[in-house]
PDB file of C-alpha atoms in Angstrom:
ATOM      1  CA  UNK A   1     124.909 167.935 160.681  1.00 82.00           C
ATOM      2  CA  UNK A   2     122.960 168.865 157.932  1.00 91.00           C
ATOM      3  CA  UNK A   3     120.247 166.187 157.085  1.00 96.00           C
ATOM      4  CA  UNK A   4     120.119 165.301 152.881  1.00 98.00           C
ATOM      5  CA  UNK A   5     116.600 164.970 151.731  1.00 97.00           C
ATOM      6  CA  UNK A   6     114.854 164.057 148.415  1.00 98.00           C
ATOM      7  CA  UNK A   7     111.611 165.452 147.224  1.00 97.00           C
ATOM      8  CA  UNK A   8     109.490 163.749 145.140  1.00 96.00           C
ATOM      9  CA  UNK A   9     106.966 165.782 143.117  1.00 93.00           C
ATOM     10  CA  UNK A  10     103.727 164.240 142.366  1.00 88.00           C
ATOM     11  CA  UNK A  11     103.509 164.509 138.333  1.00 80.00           C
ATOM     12  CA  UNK A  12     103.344 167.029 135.699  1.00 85.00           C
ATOM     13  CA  UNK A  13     103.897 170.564 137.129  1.00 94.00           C
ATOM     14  CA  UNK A  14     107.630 171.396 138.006  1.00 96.00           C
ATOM     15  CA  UNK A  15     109.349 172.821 140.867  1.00 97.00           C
ATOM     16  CA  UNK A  16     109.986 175.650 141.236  1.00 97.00           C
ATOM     17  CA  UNK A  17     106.458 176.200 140.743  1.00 96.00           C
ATOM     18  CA  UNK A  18     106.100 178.145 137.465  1.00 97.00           C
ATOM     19  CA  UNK A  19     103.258 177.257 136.469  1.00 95.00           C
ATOM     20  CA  UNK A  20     101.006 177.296 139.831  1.00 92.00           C
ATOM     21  CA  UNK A  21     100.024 173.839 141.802  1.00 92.00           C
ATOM     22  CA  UNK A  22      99.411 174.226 145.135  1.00 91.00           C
ATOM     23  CA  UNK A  23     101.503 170.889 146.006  1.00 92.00           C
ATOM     24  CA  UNK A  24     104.481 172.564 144.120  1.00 95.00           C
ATOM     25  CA  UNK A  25     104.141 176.149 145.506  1.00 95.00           C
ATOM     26  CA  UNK A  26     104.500 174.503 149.062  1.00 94.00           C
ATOM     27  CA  UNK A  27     107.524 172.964 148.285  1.00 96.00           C
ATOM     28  CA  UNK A  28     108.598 176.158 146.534  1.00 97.00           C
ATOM     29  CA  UNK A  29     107.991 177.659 150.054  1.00 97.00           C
ATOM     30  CA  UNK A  30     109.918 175.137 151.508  1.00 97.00           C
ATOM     31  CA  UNK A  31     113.252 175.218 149.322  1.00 98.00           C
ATOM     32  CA  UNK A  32     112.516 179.041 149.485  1.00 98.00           C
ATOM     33  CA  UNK A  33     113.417 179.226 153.250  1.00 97.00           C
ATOM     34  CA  UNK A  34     115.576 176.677 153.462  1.00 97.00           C
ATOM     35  CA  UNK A  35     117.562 179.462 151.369  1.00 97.00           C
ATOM     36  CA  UNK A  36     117.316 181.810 154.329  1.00 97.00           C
ATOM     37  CA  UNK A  37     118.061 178.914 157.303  1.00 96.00           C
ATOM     38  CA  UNK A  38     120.282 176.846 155.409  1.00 96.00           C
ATOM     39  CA  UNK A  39     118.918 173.678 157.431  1.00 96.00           C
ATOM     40  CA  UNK A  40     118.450 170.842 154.921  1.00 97.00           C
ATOM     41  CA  UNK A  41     120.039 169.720 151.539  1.00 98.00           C
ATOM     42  CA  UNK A  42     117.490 169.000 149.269  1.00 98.00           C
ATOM     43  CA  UNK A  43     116.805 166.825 146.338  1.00 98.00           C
ATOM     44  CA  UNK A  44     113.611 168.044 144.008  1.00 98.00           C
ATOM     45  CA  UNK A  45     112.749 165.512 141.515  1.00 97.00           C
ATOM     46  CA  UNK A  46     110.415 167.372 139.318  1.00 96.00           C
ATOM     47  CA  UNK A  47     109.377 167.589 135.987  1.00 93.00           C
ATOM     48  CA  UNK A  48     111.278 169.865 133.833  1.00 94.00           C
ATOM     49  CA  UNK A  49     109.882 172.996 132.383  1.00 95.00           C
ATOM     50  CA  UNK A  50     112.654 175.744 131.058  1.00 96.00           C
ATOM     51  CA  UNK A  51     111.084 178.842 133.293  1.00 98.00           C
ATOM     52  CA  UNK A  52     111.476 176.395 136.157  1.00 97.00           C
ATOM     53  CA  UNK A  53     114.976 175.152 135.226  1.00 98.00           C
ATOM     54  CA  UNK A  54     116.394 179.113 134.947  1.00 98.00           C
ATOM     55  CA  UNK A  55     115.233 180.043 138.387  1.00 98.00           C
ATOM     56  CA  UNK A  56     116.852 176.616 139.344  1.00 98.00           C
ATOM     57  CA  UNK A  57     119.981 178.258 139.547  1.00 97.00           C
ATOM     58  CA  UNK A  58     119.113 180.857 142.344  1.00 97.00           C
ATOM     59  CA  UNK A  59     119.070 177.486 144.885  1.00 98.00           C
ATOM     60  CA  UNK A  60     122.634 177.179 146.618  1.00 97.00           C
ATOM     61  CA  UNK A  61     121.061 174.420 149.116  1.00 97.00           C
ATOM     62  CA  UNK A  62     118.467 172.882 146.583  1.00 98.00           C
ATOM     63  CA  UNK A  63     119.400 170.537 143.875  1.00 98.00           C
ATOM     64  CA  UNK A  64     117.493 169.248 140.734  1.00 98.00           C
ATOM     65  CA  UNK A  65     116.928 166.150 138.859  1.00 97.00           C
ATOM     66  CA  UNK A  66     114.956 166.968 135.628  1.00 96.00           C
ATOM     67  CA  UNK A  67     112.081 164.456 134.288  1.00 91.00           C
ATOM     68  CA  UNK A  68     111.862 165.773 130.427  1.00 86.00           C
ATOM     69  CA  UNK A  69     108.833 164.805 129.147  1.00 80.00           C
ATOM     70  CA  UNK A  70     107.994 165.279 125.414  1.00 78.00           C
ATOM     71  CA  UNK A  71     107.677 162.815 122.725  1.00 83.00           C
ATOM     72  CA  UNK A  72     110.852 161.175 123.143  1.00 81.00           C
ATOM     73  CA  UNK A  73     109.601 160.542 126.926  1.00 73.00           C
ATOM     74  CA  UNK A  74     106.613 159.556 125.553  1.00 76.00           C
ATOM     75  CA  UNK A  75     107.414 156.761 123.168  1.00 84.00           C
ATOM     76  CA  UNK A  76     110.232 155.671 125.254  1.00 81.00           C
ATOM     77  CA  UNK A  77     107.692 155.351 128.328  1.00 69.00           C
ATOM     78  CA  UNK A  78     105.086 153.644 126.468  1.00 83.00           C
ATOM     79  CA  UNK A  79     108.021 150.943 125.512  1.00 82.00           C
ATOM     80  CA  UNK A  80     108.973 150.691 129.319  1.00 75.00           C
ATOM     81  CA  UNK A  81     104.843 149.826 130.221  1.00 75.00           C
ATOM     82  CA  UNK A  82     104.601 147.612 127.306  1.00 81.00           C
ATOM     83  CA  UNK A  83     107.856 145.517 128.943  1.00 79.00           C
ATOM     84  CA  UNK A  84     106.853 146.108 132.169  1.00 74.00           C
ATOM     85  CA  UNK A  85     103.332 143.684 131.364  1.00 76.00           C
ATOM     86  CA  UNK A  86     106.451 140.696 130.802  1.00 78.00           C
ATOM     87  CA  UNK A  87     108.909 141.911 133.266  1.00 73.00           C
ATOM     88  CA  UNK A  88     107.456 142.157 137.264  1.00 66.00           C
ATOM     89  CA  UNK A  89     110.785 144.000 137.993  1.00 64.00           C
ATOM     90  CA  UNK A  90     110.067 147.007 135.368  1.00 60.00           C
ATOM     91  CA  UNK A  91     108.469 150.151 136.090  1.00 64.00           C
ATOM     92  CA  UNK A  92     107.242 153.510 134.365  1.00 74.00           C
ATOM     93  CA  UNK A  93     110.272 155.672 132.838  1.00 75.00           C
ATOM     94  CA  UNK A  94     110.131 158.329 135.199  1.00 83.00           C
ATOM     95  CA  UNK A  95     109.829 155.401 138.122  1.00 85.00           C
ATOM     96  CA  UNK A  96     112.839 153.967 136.557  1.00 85.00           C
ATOM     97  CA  UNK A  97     114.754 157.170 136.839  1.00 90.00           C
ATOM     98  CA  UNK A  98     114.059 157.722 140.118  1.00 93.00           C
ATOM     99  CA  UNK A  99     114.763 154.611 141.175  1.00 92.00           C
ATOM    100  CA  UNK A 100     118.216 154.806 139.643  1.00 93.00           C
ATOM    101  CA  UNK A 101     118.944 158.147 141.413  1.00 96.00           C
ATOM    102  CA  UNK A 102     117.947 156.807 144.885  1.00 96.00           C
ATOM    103  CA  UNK A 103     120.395 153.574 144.256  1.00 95.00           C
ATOM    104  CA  UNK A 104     123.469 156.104 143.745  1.00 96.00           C
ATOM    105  CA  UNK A 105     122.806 158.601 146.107  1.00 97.00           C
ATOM    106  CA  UNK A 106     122.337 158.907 149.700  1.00 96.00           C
ATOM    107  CA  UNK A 107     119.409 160.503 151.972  1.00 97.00           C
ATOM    108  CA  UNK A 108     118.216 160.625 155.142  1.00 97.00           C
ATOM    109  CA  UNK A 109     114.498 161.028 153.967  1.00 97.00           C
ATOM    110  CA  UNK A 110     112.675 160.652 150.948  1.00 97.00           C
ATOM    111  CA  UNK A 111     109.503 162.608 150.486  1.00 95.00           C
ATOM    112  CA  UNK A 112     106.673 161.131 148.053  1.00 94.00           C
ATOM    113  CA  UNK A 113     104.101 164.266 147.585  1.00 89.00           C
ATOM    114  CA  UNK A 114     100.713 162.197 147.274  1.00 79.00           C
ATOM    115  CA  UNK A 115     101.781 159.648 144.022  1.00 79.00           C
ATOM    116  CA  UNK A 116     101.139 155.890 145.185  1.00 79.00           C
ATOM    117  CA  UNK A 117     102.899 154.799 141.911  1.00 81.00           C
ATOM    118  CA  UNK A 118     106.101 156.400 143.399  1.00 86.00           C
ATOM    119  CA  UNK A 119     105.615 155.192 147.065  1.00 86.00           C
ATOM    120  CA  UNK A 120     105.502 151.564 145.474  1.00 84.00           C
ATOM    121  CA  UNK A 121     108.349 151.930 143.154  1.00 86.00           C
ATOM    122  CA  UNK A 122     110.621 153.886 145.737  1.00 91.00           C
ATOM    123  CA  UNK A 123     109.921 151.317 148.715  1.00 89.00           C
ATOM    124  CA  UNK A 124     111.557 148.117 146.647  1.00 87.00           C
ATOM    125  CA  UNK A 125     114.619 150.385 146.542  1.00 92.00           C
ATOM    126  CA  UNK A 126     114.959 152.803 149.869  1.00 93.00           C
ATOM    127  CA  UNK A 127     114.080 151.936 153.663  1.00 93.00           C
ATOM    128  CA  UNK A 128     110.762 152.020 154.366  1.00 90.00           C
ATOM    129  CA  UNK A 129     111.976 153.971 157.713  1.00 93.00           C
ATOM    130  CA  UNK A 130     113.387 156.842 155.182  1.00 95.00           C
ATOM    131  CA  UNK A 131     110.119 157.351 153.522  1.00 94.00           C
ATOM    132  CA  UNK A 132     107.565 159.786 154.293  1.00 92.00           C
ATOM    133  CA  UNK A 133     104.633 159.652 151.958  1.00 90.00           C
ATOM    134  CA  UNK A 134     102.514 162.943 151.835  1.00 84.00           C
ATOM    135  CA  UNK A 135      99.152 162.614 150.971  1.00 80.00           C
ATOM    136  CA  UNK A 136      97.300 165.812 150.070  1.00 69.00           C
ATOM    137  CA  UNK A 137      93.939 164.058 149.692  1.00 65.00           C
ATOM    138  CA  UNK A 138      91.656 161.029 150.104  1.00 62.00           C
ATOM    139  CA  UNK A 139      93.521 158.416 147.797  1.00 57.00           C
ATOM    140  CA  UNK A 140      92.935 155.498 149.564  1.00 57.00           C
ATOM    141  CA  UNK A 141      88.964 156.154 149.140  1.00 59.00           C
ATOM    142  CA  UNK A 142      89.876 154.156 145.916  1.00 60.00           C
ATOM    143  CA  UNK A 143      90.493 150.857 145.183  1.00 60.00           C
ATOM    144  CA  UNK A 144      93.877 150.134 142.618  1.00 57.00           C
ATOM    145  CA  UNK A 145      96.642 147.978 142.677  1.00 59.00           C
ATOM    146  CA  UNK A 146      98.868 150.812 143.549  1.00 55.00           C
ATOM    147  CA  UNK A 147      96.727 151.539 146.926  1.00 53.00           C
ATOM    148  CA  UNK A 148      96.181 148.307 147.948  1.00 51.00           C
ATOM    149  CA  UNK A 149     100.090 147.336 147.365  1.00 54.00           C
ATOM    150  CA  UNK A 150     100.613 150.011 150.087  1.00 52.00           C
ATOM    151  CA  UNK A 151      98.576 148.972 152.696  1.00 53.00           C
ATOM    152  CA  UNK A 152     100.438 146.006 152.202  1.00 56.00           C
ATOM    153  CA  UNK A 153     103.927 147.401 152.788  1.00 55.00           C
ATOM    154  CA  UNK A 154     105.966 145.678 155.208  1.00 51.00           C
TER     155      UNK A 154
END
């Protein structure tokens, strides 16, 4: 049986990696040969850029759910932090997306590619034994909410 997983991209570059990022070209060399093995389903949540978007298509066993960010995303996110101060239960836009795609749809893991924010929004929502956080360097070096709200994961 094929095993469904979601891949979380850590910010601002997309996937397919267009525009370079050595965190996105590795998971462009993932979905790449998963084209050739056929082994996984995959989920990319990613940023969307239009180069990225039109190779999209040449992935039969990838999938894609686009974060568009531009003004719109950007006044509509600052309205979601501003809330989010009054309401514990409200999160970035883009953490609010996400979190409404892992609700509806199934997966057997979820990987978080070194973005704490995401590990803490996606654990109130998915089993912690479906998550694999990937950490690409030292984040824990420094102390923030969103670190020390992981440690403290149950």
């Amino acid at each position: 049986m094929v095993k469904k997983i979601a891949i979380i991209v850590p910010g601002i570059l997309p996937v397919p990696a267009t525009i370079g990022g050595a965190i996105e070209q590795s998971i462009n060399l993932l979905i790449d040969q998963n084209e050739i093995f056929k082994k996984l389903e995959i989920t990319i949540i990613s940023t969307y850029e239009s180069k990225a978007y039109g190779l999209s298509g040449k992935y039969k066993f990838t999938k894609f759910l686009w974060i568009h960010r531009g003004l719109l995303y950007e006044i509509i996110n600052f309205a979601f932090r501003v809330c989010a101060k009054f309401f514990d239960n409200l999160d970035h836009l883009d953490s609010e997306i996400i979190k409404k795609h892992l609700r509806k749809n199934f997966y057997d893991k979820i990987i978080i590619h070194g973005n704490t924010t995401y590990l803490k929004v996606v654990s109130k929502v998915v089993a912690k034994e479906k998550l694999i956080f990937y950490v690409h360097s030292n984040i824990f070096s420094e102390q923030n909410d969103n670190n020390i709200a992981i440690c403290n994961l149950p």
